[in-house]
Short mmCIF file of C-alpha atoms in Angstrom, two decimals:
data_model
loop_
_atom_site.label_atom_id
_atom_site.label_comp_id
_atom_site.label_asym_id
_atom_site.label_seq_id
_atom_site.Cartn_x
_atom_site.Cartn_y
_atom_site.Cartn_z
CA UNK Y 130 -25.46 8.56 -8.43
CA UNK Y 131 -27.96 10.68 -10.79
CA UNK Y 132 -26.22 13.83 -9.63
CA UNK Y 133 -22.92 12.76 -10.02
CA UNK Y 134 -23.76 11.07 -13.50
CA UNK Y 135 -25.69 14.26 -14.53
CA UNK Y 136 -22.54 15.82 -13.52
CA UNK Y 137 -19.91 13.50 -16.01
CA UNK Y 138 -19.00 10.65 -13.08
CA UNK Y 139 -19.41 6.89 -14.11
CA UNK Y 140 -19.76 4.46 -11.41
CA UNK Y 141 -17.31 2.23 -10.45
CA UNK Y 142 -18.95 -1.07 -9.34
CA UNK Y 143 -17.88 -4.02 -7.50
CA UNK Y 144 -20.83 -6.24 -6.42
CA UNK Y 145 -23.94 -7.34 -8.11
CA UNK Y 146 -26.33 -4.96 -6.06
CA UNK Y 147 -23.98 -1.91 -7.27
CA UNK Y 148 -24.12 -2.96 -10.88
CA UNK Y 149 -28.71 -3.11 -10.58
CA UNK Y 150 -28.18 0.19 -8.98
CA UNK Y 151 -26.62 1.22 -11.99
CA UNK Y 152 -28.52 0.05 -14.56
CA UNK Y 153 -31.69 1.31 -12.26
CA UNK Y 154 -30.80 4.51 -13.18
CA UNK Y 155 -29.54 3.84 -16.86
CA UNK Y 156 -25.98 4.11 -16.51
CA UNK Y 157 -24.45 1.22 -18.23
CA UNK Y 158 -22.10 0.23 -21.06
CA UNK Y 159 -18.41 2.00 -20.54
CA UNK Y 160 -19.85 4.41 -18.06
CA UNK Y 161 -19.51 2.20 -15.15
CA UNK Y 162 -16.20 -0.12 -14.65
CA UNK Y 163 -17.16 -3.54 -12.70
CA UNK Y 164 -13.87 -4.32 -10.14
CA UNK Y 165 -14.59 -7.11 -8.06
CA UNK Y 166 -12.12 -9.79 -7.23
CA UNK Y 167 -12.91 -13.64 -6.10
CA UNK Y 168 -15.75 -12.72 -8.74
CA UNK Y 169 -19.61 -15.07 -8.70
CA UNK Y 170 -20.28 -16.42 -11.88
CA UNK Y 171 -23.83 -14.73 -11.41
CA UNK Y 172 -21.64 -11.13 -11.56
CA UNK Y 173 -19.24 -11.65 -14.93
CA UNK Y 174 -22.59 -12.63 -16.16
CA UNK Y 175 -24.21 -9.30 -15.91
CA UNK Y 176 -21.42 -7.17 -16.23
CA UNK Y 177 -21.18 -8.75 -19.25
CA UNK Y 178 -25.35 -8.78 -20.24
CA UNK Y 179 -24.77 -4.63 -19.01
CA UNK Y 180 -21.76 -4.01 -21.35
CA UNK Y 181 -19.59 -2.73 -18.53
CA UNK Y 182 -15.91 -2.25 -18.66
CA UNK Y 183 -14.50 -5.17 -16.53
CA UNK Y 184 -11.86 -5.15 -14.45
CA UNK Y 185 -10.22 -8.55 -14.07
CA UNK Y 186 -8.37 -8.88 -10.93
CA UNK Y 187 -7.04 -12.75 -11.31
CA UNK Y 188 -5.28 -14.44 -14.32
CA UNK Y 189 -7.43 -17.27 -13.94
CA UNK Y 190 -10.46 -15.02 -13.81
CA UNK Y 191 -9.67 -14.98 -18.51
CA UNK Y 192 -10.63 -18.53 -18.82
CA UNK Y 193 -14.09 -18.20 -15.87
CA UNK Y 194 -15.07 -15.24 -17.55
CA UNK Y 195 -14.81 -16.81 -20.97
CA UNK Y 196 -17.35 -19.42 -19.43
CA UNK Y 197 -19.19 -17.03 -18.12
CA UNK Y 198 -20.22 -14.25 -19.86
CA UNK Y 199 -17.46 -13.75 -22.33
CA UNK Y 200 -14.54 -11.93 -23.49
CA UNK Y 201 -15.32 -8.92 -24.24
CA UNK Y 202 -13.67 -6.53 -27.24
CA UNK Y 203 -12.33 -4.31 -24.34
CA UNK Y 204 -10.76 -6.10 -21.39
CA UNK Y 205 -8.78 -3.73 -17.86
CA UNK Y 206 -6.57 -5.74 -16.30
CA UNK Y 207 -5.45 -4.76 -12.43
CA UNK Y 208 -2.19 -4.99 -11.43
CA UNK Y 209 -0.25 -5.66 -8.28
CA UNK Y 210 3.61 -4.56 -8.68
CA UNK Y 211 4.15 -6.54 -5.20
CA UNK Y 212 6.85 -5.30 -2.50
CA UNK Y 213 6.63 -1.60 -1.13
CA UNK Y 214 5.25 1.13 -2.59
CA UNK Y 215 7.81 4.35 -2.48
CA UNK Y 216 7.96 7.77 -2.55
CA UNK Y 217 11.34 8.66 -1.72
CA UNK Y 218 12.54 6.42 1.22
CA UNK Y 219 8.84 6.93 2.46
CA UNK Y 220 6.47 3.36 2.42
CA UNK Y 221 3.11 4.76 1.16
CA UNK Y 222 1.96 0.95 0.80
CA UNK Y 223 2.50 -2.74 0.66
CA UNK Y 224 0.99 -3.87 -2.61
CA UNK Y 225 2.60 -6.92 -1.53
CA UNK Y 226 0.33 -7.88 1.16
CA UNK Y 227 -3.14 -7.22 -0.72
CA UNK Y 228 -5.20 -9.76 -2.29
CA UNK Y 229 -5.97 -7.86 -5.32
CA UNK Y 230 -4.47 -7.50 -8.47
CA UNK Y 231 -1.97 -9.76 -10.77
CA UNK Y 232 1.90 -9.64 -11.00
CA UNK Y 233 3.52 -8.06 -13.52
CA UNK Y 234 4.26 -11.48 -15.43
CA UNK Y 235 1.24 -12.22 -15.40
CA UNK Y 236 -0.01 -9.01 -16.75
CA UNK Y 237 2.00 -10.81 -20.10
CA UNK Y 238 0.40 -13.71 -20.12
CA UNK Y 239 -3.03 -12.59 -19.19
CA UNK Y 240 -3.10 -9.63 -22.61
CA UNK Y 241 -1.80 -12.39 -25.05
CA UNK Y 242 -4.63 -14.85 -23.83
CA UNK Y 243 -6.94 -12.19 -23.57
CA UNK Y 244 -6.04 -11.11 -27.41
CA UNK Y 245 -5.71 -14.91 -28.25
CA UNK Y 246 -9.70 -14.94 -27.24
CA UNK Y 247 -10.42 -11.70 -29.15
CA UNK Y 248 -10.32 -8.93 -27.30
CA UNK Y 249 -9.27 -6.12 -28.99
CA UNK Y 250 -8.66 -3.20 -26.52
CA UNK Y 251 -6.59 -2.71 -23.06
CA UNK Y 252 -6.74 -0.91 -19.95
CA UNK Y 253 -4.49 -1.19 -16.74
CA UNK Y 254 -6.41 -0.28 -13.25
CA UNK Y 255 -3.79 -0.46 -10.04
CA UNK Y 256 -5.14 0.81 -6.68
CA UNK Y 257 -1.68 0.65 -4.37
CA UNK Y 258 -2.31 3.58 -1.61
CA UNK Y 259 -5.64 4.61 0.40
CA UNK Y 260 -6.06 7.56 1.66
CA UNK Y 261 -3.40 9.85 0.98
CA UNK Y 262 -2.89 13.50 0.91
CA UNK Y 263 0.40 13.48 -0.53
CA UNK Y 264 0.60 15.06 -3.33
CA UNK Y 265 2.92 13.05 -4.98
CA UNK Y 266 1.66 9.89 -5.02
CA UNK Y 267 -0.92 9.81 -7.84
CA UNK Y 268 1.66 11.21 -10.45
CA UNK Y 269 3.54 8.21 -9.14
CA UNK Y 270 1.44 5.68 -9.84
CA UNK Y 271 0.33 7.32 -13.11
CA UNK Y 272 4.37 7.19 -14.15
CA UNK Y 273 4.38 3.54 -13.11
CA UNK Y 274 0.86 2.37 -15.15
CA UNK Y 275 1.58 4.70 -18.25
CA UNK Y 276 5.21 3.06 -18.23
CA UNK Y 277 3.53 -0.61 -17.29
CA UNK Y 278 0.89 0.25 -20.84
CA UNK Y 279 3.43 1.60 -23.02
CA UNK Y 280 5.69 -1.76 -22.20
CA UNK Y 281 2.61 -4.17 -22.60
CA UNK Y 282 1.77 -2.21 -26.15
CA UNK Y 283 5.95 -2.86 -26.92
CA UNK Y 284 6.09 -6.35 -25.55
CA UNK Y 285 2.82 -8.07 -27.48
CA UNK Y 286 1.12 -5.46 -29.43
CA UNK Y 287 -1.55 -4.63 -27.48
CA UNK Y 288 -3.81 -2.04 -28.12
CA UNK Y 289 -4.25 -0.09 -24.94
CA UNK Y 290 -6.34 2.57 -24.69
CA UNK Y 291 -7.03 3.51 -21.14
CA UNK Y 292 -5.33 3.67 -17.81
CA UNK Y 293 -7.63 4.37 -14.60
CA UNK Y 294 -5.12 5.46 -11.87
CA UNK Y 295 -8.06 4.63 -9.41
CA UNK Y 296 -8.52 5.83 -5.39
CA UNK Y 297 -6.29 7.10 -3.09
CA UNK Y 298 -5.84 10.48 -3.00
CA UNK Y 299 -7.37 11.85 0.69
CA UNK Y 300 -9.31 13.99 2.43
CA UNK Y 301 -7.95 16.14 5.49
CA UNK Y 302 -10.06 14.55 8.85
CA UNK Y 303 -8.62 16.33 11.29
CA UNK Y 304 -8.75 20.28 11.10
CA UNK Y 305 -5.33 21.36 10.82
CA UNK Y 306 -4.48 18.71 7.99
CA UNK Y 307 -4.20 19.93 4.74
CA UNK Y 308 -5.91 19.33 1.63
CA UNK Y 309 -5.26 17.92 -1.18
CA UNK Y 310 -3.82 20.41 -3.95
CA UNK Y 311 -5.62 18.85 -6.96
CA UNK Y 312 -4.61 21.17 -9.73
CA UNK Y 313 -1.34 19.94 -8.72
CA UNK Y 314 -1.81 16.34 -8.84
CA UNK Y 315 -3.41 16.87 -12.31
CA UNK Y 316 -0.35 18.86 -13.72
CA UNK Y 317 1.83 16.33 -12.48
CA UNK Y 318 -0.11 13.65 -14.06
CA UNK Y 319 -0.14 15.24 -17.55
CA UNK Y 320 3.75 16.16 -17.28
CA UNK Y 321 4.06 11.67 -16.95
CA UNK Y 322 1.66 11.55 -19.78
CA UNK Y 323 3.67 13.56 -22.09
CA UNK Y 324 6.62 12.49 -21.35
CA UNK Y 325 5.90 8.51 -21.01
CA UNK Y 326 2.67 8.38 -23.23
CA UNK Y 327 3.07 10.47 -25.91
CA UNK Y 328 5.58 9.15 -27.59
CA UNK Y 329 4.85 5.58 -27.72
CA UNK Y 330 2.00 6.55 -29.57
CA UNK Y 331 -0.44 5.70 -27.56
CA UNK Y 332 -3.92 7.17 -27.27
CA UNK Y 333 -4.70 6.85 -23.55
CA UNK Y 334 -7.66 7.99 -21.49
CA UNK Y 335 -7.14 8.27 -18.26
CA UNK Y 336 -9.90 7.28 -15.40
CA UNK Y 337 -9.96 7.75 -11.78
CA UNK Y 338 -12.60 6.69 -9.13
CA UNK Y 339 -11.80 9.61 -6.16
CA UNK Y 340 -14.81 8.31 -4.79
CA UNK Y 341 -13.66 9.59 -0.78
CA UNK Y 342 -12.10 13.32 -2.79
CA UNK Y 343 -15.74 13.83 -4.28
CA UNK Y 344 -18.20 12.79 -1.60
CA UNK Y 345 -16.18 12.70 1.79
CA UNK Y 346 -16.18 16.05 3.07
CA UNK Y 347 -19.65 16.60 1.93
CA UNK Y 348 -21.57 14.43 4.41
CA UNK Y 349 -22.50 14.58 8.05
CA UNK Y 350 -23.64 11.94 10.54
CA UNK Y 351 -26.52 13.79 12.87
CA UNK Y 352 -27.05 11.98 15.92
CA UNK Y 353 -28.22 13.16 19.77
CA UNK Y 354 -26.90 12.70 22.75
CA UNK Y 355 -29.22 10.53 24.87
CA UNK Y 356 -26.84 9.37 27.92
CA UNK Y 357 -24.40 10.91 30.17
CA UNK Y 358 -21.76 8.64 32.25
CA UNK Y 359 -18.81 9.01 34.55
CA UNK Y 360 -16.98 6.05 35.70
CA UNK Y 361 -13.75 5.68 35.30
CA UNK Y 362 -14.01 7.99 32.24
CA UNK Y 363 -16.38 10.44 30.82
CA UNK Y 364 -18.66 9.20 28.37
CA UNK Y 365 -21.66 10.75 25.81
CA UNK Y 366 -23.98 7.93 24.45
CA UNK Y 367 -25.30 8.78 21.28
CA UNK Y 368 -28.88 7.47 19.34
CA UNK Y 369 -26.25 6.33 16.20
CA UNK Y 370 -24.05 3.72 16.68
CA UNK Y 371 -21.36 2.16 14.52
CA UNK Y 372 -23.97 0.61 12.69
CA UNK Y 373 -24.30 4.10 11.23
CA UNK Y 374 -20.91 4.59 10.96
CA UNK Y 375 -17.78 2.06 11.06
CA UNK Y 376 -14.83 3.36 10.03
CA UNK Y 377 -13.99 4.61 14.00
CA UNK Y 378 -14.57 1.06 15.09
CA UNK Y 379 -13.03 -0.49 12.25
CA UNK Y 380 -9.85 1.27 11.41
CA UNK Y 381 -9.21 3.84 14.51
CA UNK Y 382 -10.16 6.45 11.85
CA UNK Y 383 -10.70 10.02 13.56
CA UNK Y 384 -13.71 12.18 12.63
CA UNK Y 385 -13.81 15.47 13.82
CA UNK Y 386 -16.77 16.03 15.96
CA UNK Y 387 -19.10 19.13 16.85
CA UNK Y 388 -21.84 19.75 19.39
CA UNK Y 389 -24.38 21.86 17.37
CA UNK Y 390 -25.07 25.65 19.06
CA UNK Y 391 -21.83 25.36 20.86
CA UNK Y 392 -19.26 25.26 18.16
CA UNK Y 393 -17.77 28.42 19.78
CA UNK Y 394 -17.63 26.99 23.36
CA UNK Y 395 -14.30 26.26 25.10
CA UNK Y 396 -13.28 22.53 24.80
CA UNK Y 397 -13.17 22.25 28.96
CA UNK Y 398 -14.24 18.37 28.94
CA UNK Y 399 -13.07 14.75 27.54
CA UNK Y 400 -15.26 12.38 26.37
CA UNK Y 401 -15.42 8.95 24.70
CA UNK Y 402 -18.59 9.52 22.40
CA UNK Y 403 -19.88 6.07 22.05
CA UNK Y 404 -22.76 3.94 21.08
CA UNK Y 405 -24.59 0.98 22.36
CA UNK Y 406 -23.68 -1.80 20.38
CA UNK Y 407 -22.21 -4.58 22.68
CA UNK Y 408 -18.74 -3.78 21.38
CA UNK Y 409 -16.10 -1.81 23.53
CA UNK Y 410 -15.09 -0.77 20.17
CA UNK Y 411 -18.00 1.20 18.97
CA UNK Y 412 -16.42 4.95 20.08
CA UNK Y 413 -17.13 7.62 16.76
CA UNK Y 414 -14.45 9.43 19.39
CA UNK Y 415 -11.87 8.46 22.17
CA UNK Y 416 -10.44 11.12 24.52
CA UNK Y 417 -12.15 14.10 22.79
CA UNK Y 418 -11.90 17.39 23.85
CA UNK Y 419 -14.96 18.91 23.50
CA UNK Y 420 -17.81 21.58 24.91
CA UNK Y 421 -19.86 20.60 28.23
CA UNK Y 422 -22.40 18.00 26.33
CA UNK Y 423 -25.79 17.34 27.89
CA UNK Y 424 -28.05 14.61 26.84
CA UNK Y 425 -30.11 16.36 24.01
CA UNK Y 426 -27.24 17.79 22.58
CA UNK Y 427 -26.93 17.31 18.71
CA UNK Y 428 -23.76 16.18 17.71
CA UNK Y 429 -22.48 16.80 13.98
CA UNK Y 430 -19.90 14.02 13.07
CA UNK Y 431 -18.02 15.07 9.88
CA UNK Y 432 -16.56 13.85 6.78
CA UNK Y 433 -19.28 10.68 6.58
CA UNK Y 434 -20.21 11.86 2.99
CA UNK Y 435 -17.95 8.31 1.73
CA UNK Y 436 -17.42 4.56 3.37
CA UNK Y 437 -20.45 5.56 5.60
CA UNK Y 438 -23.34 5.05 5.29
CA UNK Y 439 -22.40 2.37 2.29
CA UNK Y 440 -20.15 -0.02 5.09
CA UNK Y 441 -23.57 -0.30 7.54
CA UNK Y 442 -24.26 -3.45 8.29
CA UNK Y 443 -27.47 -4.57 11.10
CA UNK Y 444 -25.47 -6.11 14.12
CA UNK Y 445 -27.23 -6.60 17.35
CA UNK Y 446 -30.18 -6.06 15.45
CA UNK Y 447 -29.71 -2.46 15.39
CA UNK Y 448 -31.16 -0.15 12.02
CA UNK Y 449 -29.64 2.18 9.93
CA UNK Y 450 -30.41 5.42 9.54
CA UNK Y 451 -32.08 8.05 6.85
CA UNK Y 452 -30.37 9.93 4.21
CA UNK Y 453 -31.41 13.15 3.81
CA UNK Y 454 -30.01 15.45 0.66
CA UNK Y 455 -29.26 18.87 1.48
CA UNK Y 456 -30.10 21.24 -1.87
CA UNK Y 457 -28.19 24.29 -2.89
CA UNK Y 458 -31.26 26.36 -2.45
CA UNK Y 459 -31.18 24.72 1.59
CA UNK Y 460 -34.29 22.41 1.06
CA UNK Y 461 -33.71 19.05 2.06
CA UNK Y 462 -34.91 16.01 0.16
CA UNK Y 463 -35.21 12.48 1.78
CA UNK Y 464 -33.60 9.92 -0.47
CA UNK Y 465 -33.53 7.21 2.06
CA UNK Y 466 -36.19 6.03 4.51
CA UNK Y 467 -34.76 4.88 8.33
CA UNK Y 468 -34.44 0.82 8.39
CA UNK Y 469 -37.98 -0.30 10.42
CA UNK Y 470 -37.75 -3.71 12.12
CA UNK Y 471 -40.43 -4.86 9.41
CA UNK Y 472 -37.12 -4.58 7.19
CA UNK Y 473 -34.76 -5.86 9.43
CA UNK Y 474 -37.18 -9.40 9.57
CA UNK Y 475 -37.90 -9.39 6.10
CA UNK Y 476 -36.13 -12.38 5.27
CA UNK Y 477 -36.59 -14.22 8.37
CA UNK Y 478 -38.97 -17.45 7.22
CA UNK Y 479 -41.86 -16.67 9.18
CA UNK Y 480 -45.45 -16.31 8.37
CA UNK Y 481 -46.38 -13.72 11.20
CA UNK Y 482 -44.39 -11.91 13.83
CA UNK Y 483 -46.17 -9.20 15.53
CA UNK Y 484 -44.18 -6.09 16.24
#
């Protein structure tokens, strides 16, 4: 987080602990956007104390925020246009089924109410598609948000000062998938800005939340094969599990796997690569062609820099692994130690526990 902040990034927070993490490294105020949903009062209160940009998910949160922290001068509203989000004839997403955001009608009502409560500057946010490598998605989203911000300005007189295009720009998890053309995306967003925003007279800043694009390809889960099992299928059991990387189990997501020292060996075997949770979906790969793999081999699971450790949990009493930062000079720094049994038991109401 410190490295990213030093490079000019802000923080996108959705919970109290994420706000506290940001504050702990000295990032507060408008360098932080708080985008939550079903938000507890305590989190609105902390966000208000820190002076961060608050992104309201629900029109009823206006009164709730007024009573729990107060209405700030600058407020962002999260937009859900409903229906299906299309690029041509291709369905990119189905925001009408998503729990997030306000309808177009609610935006108008909400802006007017916030102005009456003292808000003087506004932002607009939407997140409609996740992990797409279609380069036309972001410009299409920008077009929709720019037009909506201009419409709301003309309708209410509200001073919109920024649009948050959120995330959604994906990465190629499979070796043969194309990379996103970020330069093309930027130029097309600029084109939409010049066409829609500039004539309106609004001076909109553009925010993004490209966490996966920035960090995803640069994280790796390194795990050791500890068992090899052959029944109706061939299995490689490793010392990591879904506790360390949940995406394959939760979403059926693909993560490329290589075996250290065997990167150029022929892929002569087909394995399920599995962890030790008491859940049959605890699999990093299913029917994956790999070189001949034996207990003791180190497997590298690629592209785990986003939605990896952060989605970890402690099911079955499993403990989360350490995190190591690899520096440009080749040095490695331990930035998070591995969890211990003492960590796991620390919240139990007991006086002693022999370990």
